[in-house]
Coordinates of C-alpha atoms in Angstrom, one line a residue:
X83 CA 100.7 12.9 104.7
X84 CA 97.6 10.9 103.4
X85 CA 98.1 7.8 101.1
X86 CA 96.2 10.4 98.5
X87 CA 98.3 12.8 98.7
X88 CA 101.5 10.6 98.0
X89 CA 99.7 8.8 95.2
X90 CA 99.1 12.4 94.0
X91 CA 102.5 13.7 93.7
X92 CA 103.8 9.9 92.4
X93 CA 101.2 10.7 89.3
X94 CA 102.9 14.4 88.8
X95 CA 106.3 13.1 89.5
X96 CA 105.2 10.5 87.0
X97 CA 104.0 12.9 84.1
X98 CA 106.5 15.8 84.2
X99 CA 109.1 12.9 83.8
X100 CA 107.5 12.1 80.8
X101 CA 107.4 15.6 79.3
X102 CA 111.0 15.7 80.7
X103 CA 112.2 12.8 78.4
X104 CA 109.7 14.0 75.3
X105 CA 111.7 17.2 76.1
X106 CA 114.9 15.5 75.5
X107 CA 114.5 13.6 72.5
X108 CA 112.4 16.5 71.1
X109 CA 115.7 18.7 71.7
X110 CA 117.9 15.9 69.8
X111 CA 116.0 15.8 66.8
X112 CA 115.5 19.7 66.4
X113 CA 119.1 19.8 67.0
X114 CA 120.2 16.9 64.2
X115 CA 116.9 18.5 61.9
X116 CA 119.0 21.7 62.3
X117 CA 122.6 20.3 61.3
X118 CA 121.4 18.3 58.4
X119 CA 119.6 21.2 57.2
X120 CA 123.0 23.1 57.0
X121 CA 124.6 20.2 55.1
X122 CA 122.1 20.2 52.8
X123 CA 122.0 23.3 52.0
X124 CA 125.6 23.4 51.7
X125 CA 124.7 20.9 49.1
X126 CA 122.4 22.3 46.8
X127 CA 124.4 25.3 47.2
X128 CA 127.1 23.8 45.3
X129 CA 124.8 23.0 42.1
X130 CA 123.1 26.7 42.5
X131 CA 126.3 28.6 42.5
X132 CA 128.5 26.4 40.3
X133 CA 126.2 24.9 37.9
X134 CA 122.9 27.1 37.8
X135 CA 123.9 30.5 38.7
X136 CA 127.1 30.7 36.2
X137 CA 125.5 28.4 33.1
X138 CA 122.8 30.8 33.1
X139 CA 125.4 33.8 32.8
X140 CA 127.2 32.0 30.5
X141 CA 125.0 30.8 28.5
X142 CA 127.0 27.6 27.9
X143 CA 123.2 25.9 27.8
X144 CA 120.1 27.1 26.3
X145 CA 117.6 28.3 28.9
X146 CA 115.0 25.2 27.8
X147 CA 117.7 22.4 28.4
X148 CA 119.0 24.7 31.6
X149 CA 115.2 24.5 32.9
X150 CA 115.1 20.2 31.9
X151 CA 118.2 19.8 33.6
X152 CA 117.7 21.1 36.9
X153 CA 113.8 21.8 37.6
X154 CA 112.3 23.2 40.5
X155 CA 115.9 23.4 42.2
X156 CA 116.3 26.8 42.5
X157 CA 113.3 27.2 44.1
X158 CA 113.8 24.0 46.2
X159 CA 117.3 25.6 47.6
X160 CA 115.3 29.2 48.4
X161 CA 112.4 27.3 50.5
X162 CA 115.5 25.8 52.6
X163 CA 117.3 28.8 53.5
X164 CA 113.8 30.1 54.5
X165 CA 113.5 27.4 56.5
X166 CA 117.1 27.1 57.9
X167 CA 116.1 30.6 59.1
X168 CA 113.5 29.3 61.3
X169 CA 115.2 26.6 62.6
X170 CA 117.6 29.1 63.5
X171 CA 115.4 31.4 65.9
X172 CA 113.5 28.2 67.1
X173 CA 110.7 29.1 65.3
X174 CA 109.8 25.5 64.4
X175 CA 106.0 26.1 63.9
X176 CA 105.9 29.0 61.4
X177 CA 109.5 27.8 59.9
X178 CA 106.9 24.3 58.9
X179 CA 104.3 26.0 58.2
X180 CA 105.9 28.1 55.8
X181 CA 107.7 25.1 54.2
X182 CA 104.9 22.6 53.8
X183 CA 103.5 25.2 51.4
X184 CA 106.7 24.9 49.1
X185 CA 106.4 21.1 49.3
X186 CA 104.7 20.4 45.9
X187 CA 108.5 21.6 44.5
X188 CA 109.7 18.2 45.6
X189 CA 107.1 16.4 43.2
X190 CA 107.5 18.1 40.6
X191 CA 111.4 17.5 40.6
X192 CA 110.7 13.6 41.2
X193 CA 108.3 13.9 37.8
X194 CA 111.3 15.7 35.9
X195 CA 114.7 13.7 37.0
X196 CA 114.5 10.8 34.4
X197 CA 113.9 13.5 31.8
X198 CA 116.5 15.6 33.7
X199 CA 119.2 12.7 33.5
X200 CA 118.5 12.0 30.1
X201 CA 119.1 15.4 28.9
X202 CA 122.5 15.7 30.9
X203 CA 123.6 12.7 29.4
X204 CA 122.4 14.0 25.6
X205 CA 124.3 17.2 26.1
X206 CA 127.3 15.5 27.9
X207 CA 127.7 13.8 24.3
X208 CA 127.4 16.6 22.4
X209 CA 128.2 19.7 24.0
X210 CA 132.1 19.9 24.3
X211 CA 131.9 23.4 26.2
X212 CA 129.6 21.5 28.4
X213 CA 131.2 18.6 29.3
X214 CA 134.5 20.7 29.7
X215 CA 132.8 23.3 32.4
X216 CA 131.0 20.4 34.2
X217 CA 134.3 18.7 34.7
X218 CA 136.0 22.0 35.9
X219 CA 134.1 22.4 38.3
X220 CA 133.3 18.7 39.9
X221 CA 137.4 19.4 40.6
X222 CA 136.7 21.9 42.8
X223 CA 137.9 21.4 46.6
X224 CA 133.9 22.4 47.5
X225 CA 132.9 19.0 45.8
X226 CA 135.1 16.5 47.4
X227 CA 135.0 14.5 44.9
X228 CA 131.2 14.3 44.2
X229 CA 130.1 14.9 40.5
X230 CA 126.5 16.5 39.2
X231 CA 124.7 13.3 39.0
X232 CA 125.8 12.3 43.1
X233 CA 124.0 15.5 44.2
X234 CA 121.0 15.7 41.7
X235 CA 119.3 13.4 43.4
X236 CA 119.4 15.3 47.1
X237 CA 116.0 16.9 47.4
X238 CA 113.9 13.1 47.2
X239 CA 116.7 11.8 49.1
X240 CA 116.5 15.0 51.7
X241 CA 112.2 14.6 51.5
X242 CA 112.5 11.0 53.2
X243 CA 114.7 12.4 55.9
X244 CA 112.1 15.1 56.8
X245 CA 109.2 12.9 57.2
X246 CA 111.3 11.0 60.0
X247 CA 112.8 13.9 61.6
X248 CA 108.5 15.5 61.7
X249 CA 107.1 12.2 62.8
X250 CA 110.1 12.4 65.5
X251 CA 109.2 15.6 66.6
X252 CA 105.6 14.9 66.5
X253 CA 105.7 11.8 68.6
X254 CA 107.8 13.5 71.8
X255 CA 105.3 16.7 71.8
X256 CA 102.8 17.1 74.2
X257 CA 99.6 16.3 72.6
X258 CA 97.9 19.5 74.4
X259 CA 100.2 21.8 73.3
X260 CA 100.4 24.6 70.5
X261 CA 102.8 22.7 68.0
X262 CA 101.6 19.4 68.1
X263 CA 98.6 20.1 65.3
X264 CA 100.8 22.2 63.3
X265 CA 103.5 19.2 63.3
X266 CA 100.8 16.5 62.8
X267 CA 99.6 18.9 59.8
X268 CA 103.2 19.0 58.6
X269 CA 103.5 15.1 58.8
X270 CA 100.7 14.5 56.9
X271 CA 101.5 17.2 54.0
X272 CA 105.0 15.7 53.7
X273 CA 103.8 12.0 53.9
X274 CA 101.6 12.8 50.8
X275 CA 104.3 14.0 48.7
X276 CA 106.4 11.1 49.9
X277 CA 104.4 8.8 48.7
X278 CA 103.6 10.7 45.7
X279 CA 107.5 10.3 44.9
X280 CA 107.5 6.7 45.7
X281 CA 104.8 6.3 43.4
X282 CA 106.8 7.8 40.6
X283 CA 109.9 5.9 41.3
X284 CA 108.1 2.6 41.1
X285 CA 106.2 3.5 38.4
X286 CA 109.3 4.3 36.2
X287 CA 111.2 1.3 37.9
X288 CA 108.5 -0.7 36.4
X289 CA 108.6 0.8 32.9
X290 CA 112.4 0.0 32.9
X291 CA 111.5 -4.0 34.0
X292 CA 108.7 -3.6 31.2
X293 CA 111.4 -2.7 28.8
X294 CA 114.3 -4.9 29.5
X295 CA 112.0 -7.9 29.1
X296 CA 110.7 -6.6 25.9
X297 CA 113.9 -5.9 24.6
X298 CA 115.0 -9.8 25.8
X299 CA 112.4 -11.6 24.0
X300 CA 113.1 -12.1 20.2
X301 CA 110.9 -9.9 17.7
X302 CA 107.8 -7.7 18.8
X303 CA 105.0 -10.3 18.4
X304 CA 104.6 -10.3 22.1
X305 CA 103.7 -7.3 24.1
X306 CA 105.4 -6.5 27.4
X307 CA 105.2 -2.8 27.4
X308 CA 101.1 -2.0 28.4
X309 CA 99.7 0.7 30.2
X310 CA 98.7 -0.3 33.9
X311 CA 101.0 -3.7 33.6
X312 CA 103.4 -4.5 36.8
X313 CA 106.3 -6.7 36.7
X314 CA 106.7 -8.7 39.6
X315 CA 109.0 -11.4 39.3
X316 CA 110.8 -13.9 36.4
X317 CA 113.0 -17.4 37.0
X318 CA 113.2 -20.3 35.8
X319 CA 111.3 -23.3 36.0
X320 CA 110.6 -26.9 35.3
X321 CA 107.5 -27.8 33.1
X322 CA 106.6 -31.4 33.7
X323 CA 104.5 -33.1 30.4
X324 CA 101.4 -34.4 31.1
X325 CA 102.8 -37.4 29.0
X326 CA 105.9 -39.5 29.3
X327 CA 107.7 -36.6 27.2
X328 CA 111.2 -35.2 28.8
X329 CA 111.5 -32.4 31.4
X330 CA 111.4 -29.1 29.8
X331 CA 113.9 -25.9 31.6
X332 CA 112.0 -22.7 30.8
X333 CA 112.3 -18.8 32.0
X334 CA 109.1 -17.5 33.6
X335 CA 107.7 -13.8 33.3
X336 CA 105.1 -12.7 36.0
X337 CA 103.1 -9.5 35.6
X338 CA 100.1 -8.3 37.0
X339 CA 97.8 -9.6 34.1
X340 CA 100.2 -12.0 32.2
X341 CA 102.7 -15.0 32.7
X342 CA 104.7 -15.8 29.8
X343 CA 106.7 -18.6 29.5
X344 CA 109.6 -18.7 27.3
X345 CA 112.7 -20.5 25.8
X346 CA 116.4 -19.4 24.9
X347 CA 117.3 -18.6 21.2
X348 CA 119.4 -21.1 19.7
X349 CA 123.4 -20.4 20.9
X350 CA 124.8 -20.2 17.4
X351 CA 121.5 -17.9 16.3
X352 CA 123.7 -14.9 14.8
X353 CA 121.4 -12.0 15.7
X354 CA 119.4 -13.2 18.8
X355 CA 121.6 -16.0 20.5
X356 CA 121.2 -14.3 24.0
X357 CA 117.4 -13.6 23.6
X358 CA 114.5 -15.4 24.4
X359 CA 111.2 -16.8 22.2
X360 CA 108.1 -16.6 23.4
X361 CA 106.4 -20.1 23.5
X362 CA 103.1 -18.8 25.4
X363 CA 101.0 -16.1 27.2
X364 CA 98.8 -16.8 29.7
X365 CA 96.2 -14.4 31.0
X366 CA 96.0 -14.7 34.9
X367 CA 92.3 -14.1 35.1
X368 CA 91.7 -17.6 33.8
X369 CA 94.0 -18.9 36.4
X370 CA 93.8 -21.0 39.0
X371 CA 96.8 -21.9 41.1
X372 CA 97.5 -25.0 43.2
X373 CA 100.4 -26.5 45.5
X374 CA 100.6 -30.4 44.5
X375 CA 101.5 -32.0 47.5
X376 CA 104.0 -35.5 47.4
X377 CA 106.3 -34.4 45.2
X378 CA 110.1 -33.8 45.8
X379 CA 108.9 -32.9 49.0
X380 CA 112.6 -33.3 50.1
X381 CA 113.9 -30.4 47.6
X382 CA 111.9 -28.8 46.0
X383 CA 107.6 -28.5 44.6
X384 CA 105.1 -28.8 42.2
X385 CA 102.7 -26.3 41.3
X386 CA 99.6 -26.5 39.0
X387 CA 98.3 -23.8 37.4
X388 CA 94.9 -24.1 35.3
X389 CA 93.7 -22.6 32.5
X390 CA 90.1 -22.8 30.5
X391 CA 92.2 -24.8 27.2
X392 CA 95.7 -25.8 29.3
X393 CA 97.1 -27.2 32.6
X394 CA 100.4 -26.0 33.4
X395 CA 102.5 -28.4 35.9
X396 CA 106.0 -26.6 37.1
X397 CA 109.0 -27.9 38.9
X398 CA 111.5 -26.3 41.3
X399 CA 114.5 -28.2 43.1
X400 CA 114.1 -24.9 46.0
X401 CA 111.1 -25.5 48.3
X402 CA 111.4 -21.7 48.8
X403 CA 111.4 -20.6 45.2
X404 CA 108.4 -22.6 44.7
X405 CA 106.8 -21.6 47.5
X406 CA 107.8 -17.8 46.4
X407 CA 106.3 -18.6 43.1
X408 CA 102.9 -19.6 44.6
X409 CA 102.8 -16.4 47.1
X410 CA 103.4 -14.4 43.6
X411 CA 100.9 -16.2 41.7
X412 CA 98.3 -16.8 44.3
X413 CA 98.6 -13.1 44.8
X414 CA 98.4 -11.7 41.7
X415 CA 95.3 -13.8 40.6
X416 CA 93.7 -12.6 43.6
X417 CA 94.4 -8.9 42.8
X418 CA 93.3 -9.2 39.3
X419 CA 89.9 -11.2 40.4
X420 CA 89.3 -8.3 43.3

């Protein structure tokens, strides 16, 4: 036998070893895609049939708070079973296909939980028939333990698990066969809604940041809360005078547009004693930011931060808070002048 021919068969020994091991993990995933589907859908189940299902027989909630509550979930839990189905028979392909249509459910329920939450917690308060039958039925053996709000959350908690079981599946099938561009289709369809749920929790992550620090700073003169703003980061800081005055220990907001420095409320204040005053806002697209080197090298740094009318010098004892402060800042600026 040549050398050809043996390098021949080391090259197809070669490749059919690799579609044997892309075989095998393919296999494992479908397999652990399949079981998680079940206890998912074991799950939802439990909110469909005991929650859904009987409130809307009973008519314990009015149909409008009924539809705040739980959303698309109903509809979520059929395009599941449909696709449990699949999975099933081994019919991947079409089972993906099939689901990927329904995917825009999963959006919409991200849009509707904080309202969702909200509500549950308004008629939790009010509705004694309500708050009775919800706690009837968390003591079921089916729940172990688990109460309405531990399994509202499932579906954007289920979506992130089936963009890495897809890209999984995608990465150990052979690029020439028939599944591999229906899978990359799926992983694409369900990395868009993905990050069209991420985008809503950060965005109403942010609005809660926006609102805490409004709510901390005494009075309403200053505006936290503005369409478009990010928080980023707060801390506190060291302002150094310019003149021979004292060291000055103030808390530092940084948003996307804004840094506002601040001071506590007097102790004894009788209304705002663990609030904050604002002393000044700065707008960061005047800003320029600067390391000064040769200070308290040893602990900590000094930054500069210039503005048209006002020079800001500020003090940390942590080289690497101050050194996170000038990433932030630097950053920011940058984003704002882009």
């Amino acid at each position: 036998m040549g050398d050809l021919s043996l390098l021949f068969m080391a090259g197809t020994n070669t490749v059919e070893e690799q579609r044997a091991r892309w075989e095998r993990k393919r296999s494992r995933t479908a397999k652990e895609l399949l079981e998680t589907e079940h206890k998912y859908l074991e799950q939802l189940d439990l909110v469909v049939t005991f929650f859904v299902t009987i409130l809307k027989a009973k008519g314990t909630l009015k149909p409008t708070v009924l539809e705040i509550i739980f959303g698309p979930l109903e509809s979520i839990y059929s395009a599941s079973q449909v696709l449990l189905l699949h999975l099933e028979r081994g019919n991947l392909g079409p089972g993906l296909e099939n689901f990927c249509q329904n995917l825009e459910l999963y959006g919409h329920y991200a849009e509707n939980l904080e309202q969702a939450n909200k509500t549950l917690k308004e008629q939790l308060k009010k509705n004694k028939s309500f708050r009775r039958f919800k706690k009837l039925q968390e003591t079921r053996p089916q729940f172990q333990g688990r109460s309405l709000e531990d399994l509202l959350p499932l579906p954007l908690q289920r979506l992130h698990q089936y963009k890495h079981f897809l890209r999984d599946l995608l990465e150990n099938t052979n690029p020439d066969s028939a599944e591999h561009q229906g899978l990359a289709e799926a992983v694409k369809s369900v990395s868009e809604v993905s990050r069209w749920v991420q985008d809503i929790i950060h965005k109403r992550e942010n609005s809660l940041q926006l609102l805490r620090v409004q709510k901390l700073l005494k009075g309403q003169q200053t505006q936290v809360l503005s369409p478009g703003r990010r928080y980023i980061r707060e801390g506190w800081l060291v302002v150094v005078p310019s003149k021979g005055e004292e060291l000055k220990r103030r808390m530092f907001f940084l948003f996307s547009d804004i840094f506002i420095a601040t001071k506590p409320c007097h102790p004894l204040h009788l209304l705002n004693s663990n609030k904050l005053v604002c002393q000044a806002v700065y707008p960061l697209h005047q800003c320029t930011v600067d390391k000064v080197f040769g200070h308290t090298q040893s602990q900590g740094g000094l930054l500069s931060l210039s503005f048209p009318h006002k020079t800001l010098l500020l003090m940390a004892s942590d080289q690497e808070d101050i050194n996170d402060w000038y990433r932030s800042l630097t950053a920011a600026v940058r984003q704002l002048k882009a």
